[in-house]
Amino acid sequence: MMILRLIYGIDPNKADTDEDGIDDATEVGDPNNPTDSDGDGKIDAIESNTVDRDGDGKVDQQDNNDSDGPKGDLDGDTLTNEQEPP
């Protein structure tokens, strides 16, 4: 699990990095093929199944684009999508 912590950004000081109530070991599953429910390249242990950071109505763990909602930032300019000029 320590190697996974280094490779995938799992917090070694927390049993549940994304604080969604499911421990990292359960969310990782097979360490040789960690679970990524939405196929976005971020394993489930670092994406919450209770929080929707970009405000598009999909929790992060089920959202394959964590930047497309109104609170996301598709172009990376630090303005949220809802703050962008028309």
Coordinates of N, CA, C and O in Angstrom, one line a residue:
M1 N 0.8 -1.2 0.0 CA 0.0 0.0 0.0 C 0.9 1.3 0.0 O 0.5 2.3 -0.5
M2 N 2.1 1.2 0.6 CA 2.9 2.4 0.6 C 3.3 2.8 -0.8 O 3.3 4.1 -1.0
I3 N 3.6 1.9 -1.7 CA 3.9 2.3 -3.0 C 2.7 3.0 -3.7 O 2.9 4.0 -4.4
L4 N 1.5 2.5 -3.5 CA 0.3 3.1 -4.0 C 0.2 4.5 -3.5 O -0.2 5.4 -4.2
R5 N 0.5 4.7 -2.2 CA 0.4 6.0 -1.6 C 1.3 7.0 -2.3 O 0.9 8.2 -2.6
L6 N 2.5 6.6 -2.7 CA 3.4 7.4 -3.4 C 3.0 7.7 -4.8 O 3.1 8.8 -5.3
I7 N 2.6 6.6 -5.5 CA 2.2 6.8 -6.9 C 0.9 7.5 -7.2 O 0.8 8.4 -8.1
Y8 N -0.1 7.2 -6.4 CA -1.4 7.8 -6.6 C -1.8 9.0 -5.7 O -2.9 9.5 -5.9
G9 N -1.0 9.4 -4.8 CA -1.3 10.5 -4.0 C -2.2 10.2 -2.8 O -2.8 11.1 -2.3
I10 N -2.2 9.0 -2.4 CA -3.0 8.6 -1.2 C -2.3 9.2 0.0 O -1.1 9.0 0.1
D11 N -3.0 9.8 0.9 CA -2.4 10.4 2.1 C -2.0 9.3 3.1 O -2.9 8.6 3.6
P12 N -0.7 9.1 3.4 CA -0.2 8.1 4.3 C -0.7 8.3 5.7 O -0.6 7.4 6.5
N13 N -1.1 9.5 6.1 CA -1.6 9.8 7.4 C -3.1 9.6 7.6 O -3.6 9.9 8.7
K14 N -3.8 9.2 6.6 CA -5.2 9.0 6.7 C -5.6 7.6 6.2 O -5.1 7.2 5.2
A15 N -6.5 7.0 6.9 CA -7.0 5.7 6.4 C -8.0 5.9 5.2 O -8.2 5.0 4.4
D16 N -8.5 7.1 5.1 CA -9.5 7.5 4.1 C -9.2 8.8 3.5 O -9.6 9.9 3.9
T17 N -8.3 8.8 2.5 CA -7.7 10.1 1.9 C -8.8 11.0 1.5 O -8.7 12.2 1.8
D18 N -9.8 10.6 0.8 CA -10.9 11.5 0.3 C -12.0 11.8 1.3 O -12.9 12.5 0.9
E19 N -11.9 11.2 2.5 CA -12.8 11.4 3.6 C -14.3 11.2 3.2 O -15.2 12.0 3.6
D20 N -14.5 10.1 2.4 CA -15.9 9.8 2.0 C -16.5 8.6 2.8 O -17.6 8.2 2.5
G21 N -15.8 8.2 3.9 CA -16.3 7.1 4.7 C -15.9 5.7 4.3 O -16.3 4.8 4.9
I22 N -15.2 5.6 3.2 CA -14.7 4.3 2.7 C -13.2 4.3 2.8 O -12.5 5.2 2.2
D23 N -12.6 3.3 3.5 CA -11.1 3.4 3.7 C -10.4 3.1 2.3 O -11.0 2.5 1.4
D24 N -9.2 3.7 2.3 CA -8.4 3.6 1.0 C -8.2 2.2 0.5 O -8.3 1.9 -0.7
A25 N -7.9 1.2 1.4 CA -7.7 -0.1 1.0 C -8.9 -0.7 0.3 O -8.8 -1.4 -0.8
T26 N -10.1 -0.4 0.7 CA -11.3 -0.9 0.1 C -11.5 -0.2 -1.3 O -11.8 -0.9 -2.3
E27 N -11.3 1.1 -1.3 CA -11.4 1.8 -2.6 C -10.4 1.5 -3.6 O -10.7 1.4 -4.8
V28 N -9.2 1.1 -3.2 CA -8.1 0.7 -4.1 C -8.5 -0.6 -4.7 O -8.4 -0.8 -6.0
G29 N -8.9 -1.5 -3.9 CA -9.2 -2.9 -4.4 C -7.9 -3.6 -4.7 O -7.0 -3.7 -3.9
D30 N -7.7 -4.0 -6.0 CA -6.5 -4.7 -6.4 C -5.4 -3.7 -6.6 O -5.5 -2.9 -7.4
P31 N -4.3 -3.8 -5.7 CA -3.2 -2.8 -5.8 C -2.6 -2.8 -7.2 O -2.0 -1.8 -7.6
N32 N -2.6 -3.9 -7.9 CA -2.0 -4.0 -9.3 C -2.9 -3.3 -10.3 O -2.5 -3.1 -11.5
N33 N -4.2 -3.1 -10.0 CA -5.1 -2.5 -10.9 C -6.2 -1.7 -10.1 O -7.3 -2.1 -10.0
P34 N -5.7 -0.6 -9.5 CA -6.6 0.1 -8.6 C -7.9 0.6 -9.2 O -8.0 0.9 -10.4
T35 N -9.0 0.6 -8.5 CA -10.3 0.9 -9.0 C -10.4 2.4 -9.3 O -10.0 3.3 -8.6
D36 N -10.9 2.7 -10.6 CA -11.1 4.0 -11.1 C -12.5 4.0 -11.7 O -12.7 3.7 -12.9
S37 N -13.6 4.1 -10.9 CA -14.9 3.9 -11.3 C -15.4 4.7 -12.5 O -16.1 4.3 -13.4
D38 N -14.8 6.0 -12.7 CA -15.3 6.8 -13.8 C -14.3 6.9 -14.9 O -14.5 7.6 -15.9
G39 N -13.2 6.2 -14.8 CA -12.2 6.1 -15.9 C -11.5 7.4 -16.2 O -11.0 7.6 -17.3
D40 N -11.3 8.3 -15.2 CA -10.7 9.6 -15.5 C -9.2 9.6 -15.1 O -8.6 10.6 -15.2
G41 N -8.7 8.4 -14.7 CA -7.3 8.4 -14.4 C -7.0 8.7 -12.9 O -5.8 8.6 -12.5
K42 N -8.0 9.0 -12.2 CA -7.8 9.3 -10.7 C -8.5 8.1 -10.0 O -9.7 7.9 -10.2
I43 N -7.7 7.4 -9.2 CA -8.3 6.2 -8.5 C -9.3 6.7 -7.5 O -9.3 7.8 -7.0
D44 N -10.3 5.8 -7.2 CA -11.4 6.1 -6.3 C -10.9 6.5 -4.9 O -11.6 7.3 -4.2
A45 N -9.8 6.1 -4.4 CA -9.3 6.4 -3.1 C -9.0 7.9 -2.9 O -9.0 8.4 -1.8
I46 N -8.8 8.6 -4.1 CA -8.6 10.1 -4.0 C -9.8 10.9 -4.5 O -9.7 12.1 -4.5
E47 N -10.8 10.2 -4.9 CA -12.0 10.9 -5.4 C -13.2 10.6 -4.5 O -13.6 9.4 -4.4
S48 N -13.8 11.5 -3.9 CA -14.9 11.3 -3.0 C -16.2 10.8 -3.7 O -16.5 11.1 -4.8
N49 N -16.9 9.9 -3.0 CA -18.2 9.4 -3.5 C -19.3 10.1 -2.8 O -20.4 9.7 -2.9
T50 N -19.0 11.2 -2.1 CA -20.0 12.1 -1.4 C -19.9 13.5 -1.8 O -20.8 14.3 -1.5
V51 N -18.8 14.0 -2.5 CA -18.6 15.4 -2.8 C -18.7 15.6 -4.3 O -18.1 14.8 -5.1
D52 N -19.3 16.7 -4.8 CA -19.3 17.1 -6.2 C -18.6 18.4 -6.3 O -19.2 19.5 -6.1
R53 N -17.3 18.4 -6.4 CA -16.5 19.6 -6.4 C -16.8 20.6 -7.5 O -16.6 21.8 -7.4
D54 N -17.2 20.1 -8.7 CA -17.5 21.0 -9.8 C -18.9 21.4 -9.9 O -19.3 22.2 -10.8
G55 N -19.8 20.9 -9.1 CA -21.2 21.3 -9.0 C -22.0 20.9 -10.2 O -23.0 21.5 -10.5
D56 N -21.7 19.8 -10.9 CA -22.5 19.4 -12.0 C -23.5 18.3 -11.7 O -24.2 17.7 -12.6
G57 N -23.6 18.0 -10.4 CA -24.6 17.0 -10.0 C -24.1 15.6 -9.9 O -24.9 14.7 -9.6
K58 N -22.9 15.3 -10.2 CA -22.3 14.0 -10.1 C -21.1 14.0 -9.1 O -20.3 14.9 -9.2
V59 N -21.2 13.1 -8.2 CA -20.1 13.0 -7.2 C -18.8 12.7 -8.0 O -18.8 12.1 -9.0
D60 N -17.7 13.2 -7.4 CA -16.4 13.1 -8.1 C -16.0 11.7 -8.6 O -15.5 11.5 -9.6
Q61 N -16.3 10.7 -7.7 CA -15.9 9.3 -8.0 C -16.7 8.8 -9.3 O -16.2 7.9 -9.9
Q62 N -17.8 9.4 -9.6 CA -18.6 9.0 -10.8 C -18.6 10.0 -11.9 O -19.3 9.9 -12.9
D63 N -17.7 11.0 -11.8 CA -17.7 12.1 -12.7 C -16.3 12.0 -13.5 O -15.3 12.3 -13.0
N64 N -16.4 11.7 -14.8 CA -15.2 11.5 -15.6 C -14.6 12.8 -16.0 O -13.5 12.9 -16.6
N65 N -15.3 13.9 -15.7 CA -14.7 15.3 -16.0 C -15.0 16.1 -14.8 O -16.1 16.7 -14.6
D66 N -14.0 16.3 -13.9 CA -14.2 17.0 -12.7 C -14.1 18.5 -12.8 O -14.1 19.2 -11.8
S67 N -14.1 19.0 -14.0 CA -14.0 20.4 -14.3 C -15.2 21.0 -15.1 O -15.2 22.2 -15.4
D68 N -16.1 20.2 -15.5 CA -17.1 20.7 -16.5 C -18.4 21.4 -15.8 O -19.2 22.0 -16.5
G69 N -18.5 21.3 -14.5 CA -19.7 21.9 -13.9 C -19.4 23.4 -13.6 O -18.4 23.9 -13.9
P70 N -20.4 24.1 -13.1 CA -20.3 25.5 -12.8 C -19.2 25.9 -11.9 O -18.6 27.0 -12.0
K71 N -18.8 25.0 -10.9 CA -17.8 25.3 -10.0 C -16.4 24.8 -10.5 O -15.4 25.0 -9.8
G72 N -16.4 24.2 -11.6 CA -15.1 23.7 -12.2 C -14.4 24.8 -13.0 O -14.9 25.9 -13.1
D73 N -13.3 24.4 -13.5 CA -12.4 25.4 -14.3 C -11.9 24.7 -15.5 O -10.8 24.2 -15.5
L74 N -12.7 24.6 -16.6 CA -12.3 23.9 -17.8 C -11.0 24.4 -18.4 O -10.2 23.6 -18.9
D75 N -10.8 25.7 -18.4 CA -9.6 26.2 -19.1 C -8.4 26.5 -18.2 O -7.4 27.0 -18.7
G76 N -8.6 26.2 -16.9 CA -7.4 26.3 -16.0 C -7.0 27.7 -15.7 O -5.8 27.9 -15.3
D77 N -7.8 28.7 -15.9 CA -7.4 30.1 -15.6 C -7.7 30.6 -14.2 O -7.6 31.8 -14.0
T78 N -8.1 29.7 -13.3 CA -8.5 30.0 -11.9 C -9.9 30.6 -11.8 O -10.4 30.8 -10.7
L79 N -10.6 31.0 -12.9 CA -12.0 31.4 -12.8 C -12.9 30.2 -12.9 O -12.6 29.3 -13.8
T80 N -13.9 30.1 -12.1 CA -14.8 29.0 -12.3 C -15.6 29.1 -13.6 O -15.6 30.3 -14.1
N81 N -16.1 28.1 -14.1 CA -16.9 28.2 -15.3 C -18.0 29.2 -15.2 O -18.3 29.9 -16.2
E82 N -18.7 29.3 -14.0 CA -19.7 30.3 -13.9 C -19.2 31.7 -13.8 O -20.0 32.7 -14.0
Q83 N -17.9 31.9 -13.5 CA -17.3 33.2 -13.4 C -16.8 33.7 -14.8 O -16.6 34.9 -15.0
E84 N -16.7 32.8 -15.7 CA -16.2 33.2 -17.0 C -17.1 34.2 -17.7 O -18.3 34.0 -17.6
P85 N -16.5 35.1 -18.4 CA -17.3 36.0 -19.2 C -18.1 35.3 -20.3 O -17.5 34.3 -20.8
P86 N -19.2 35.8 -20.7 CA -20.0 35.1 -21.8 C -19.3 35.2 -23.1 O -18.4 35.8 -23.4

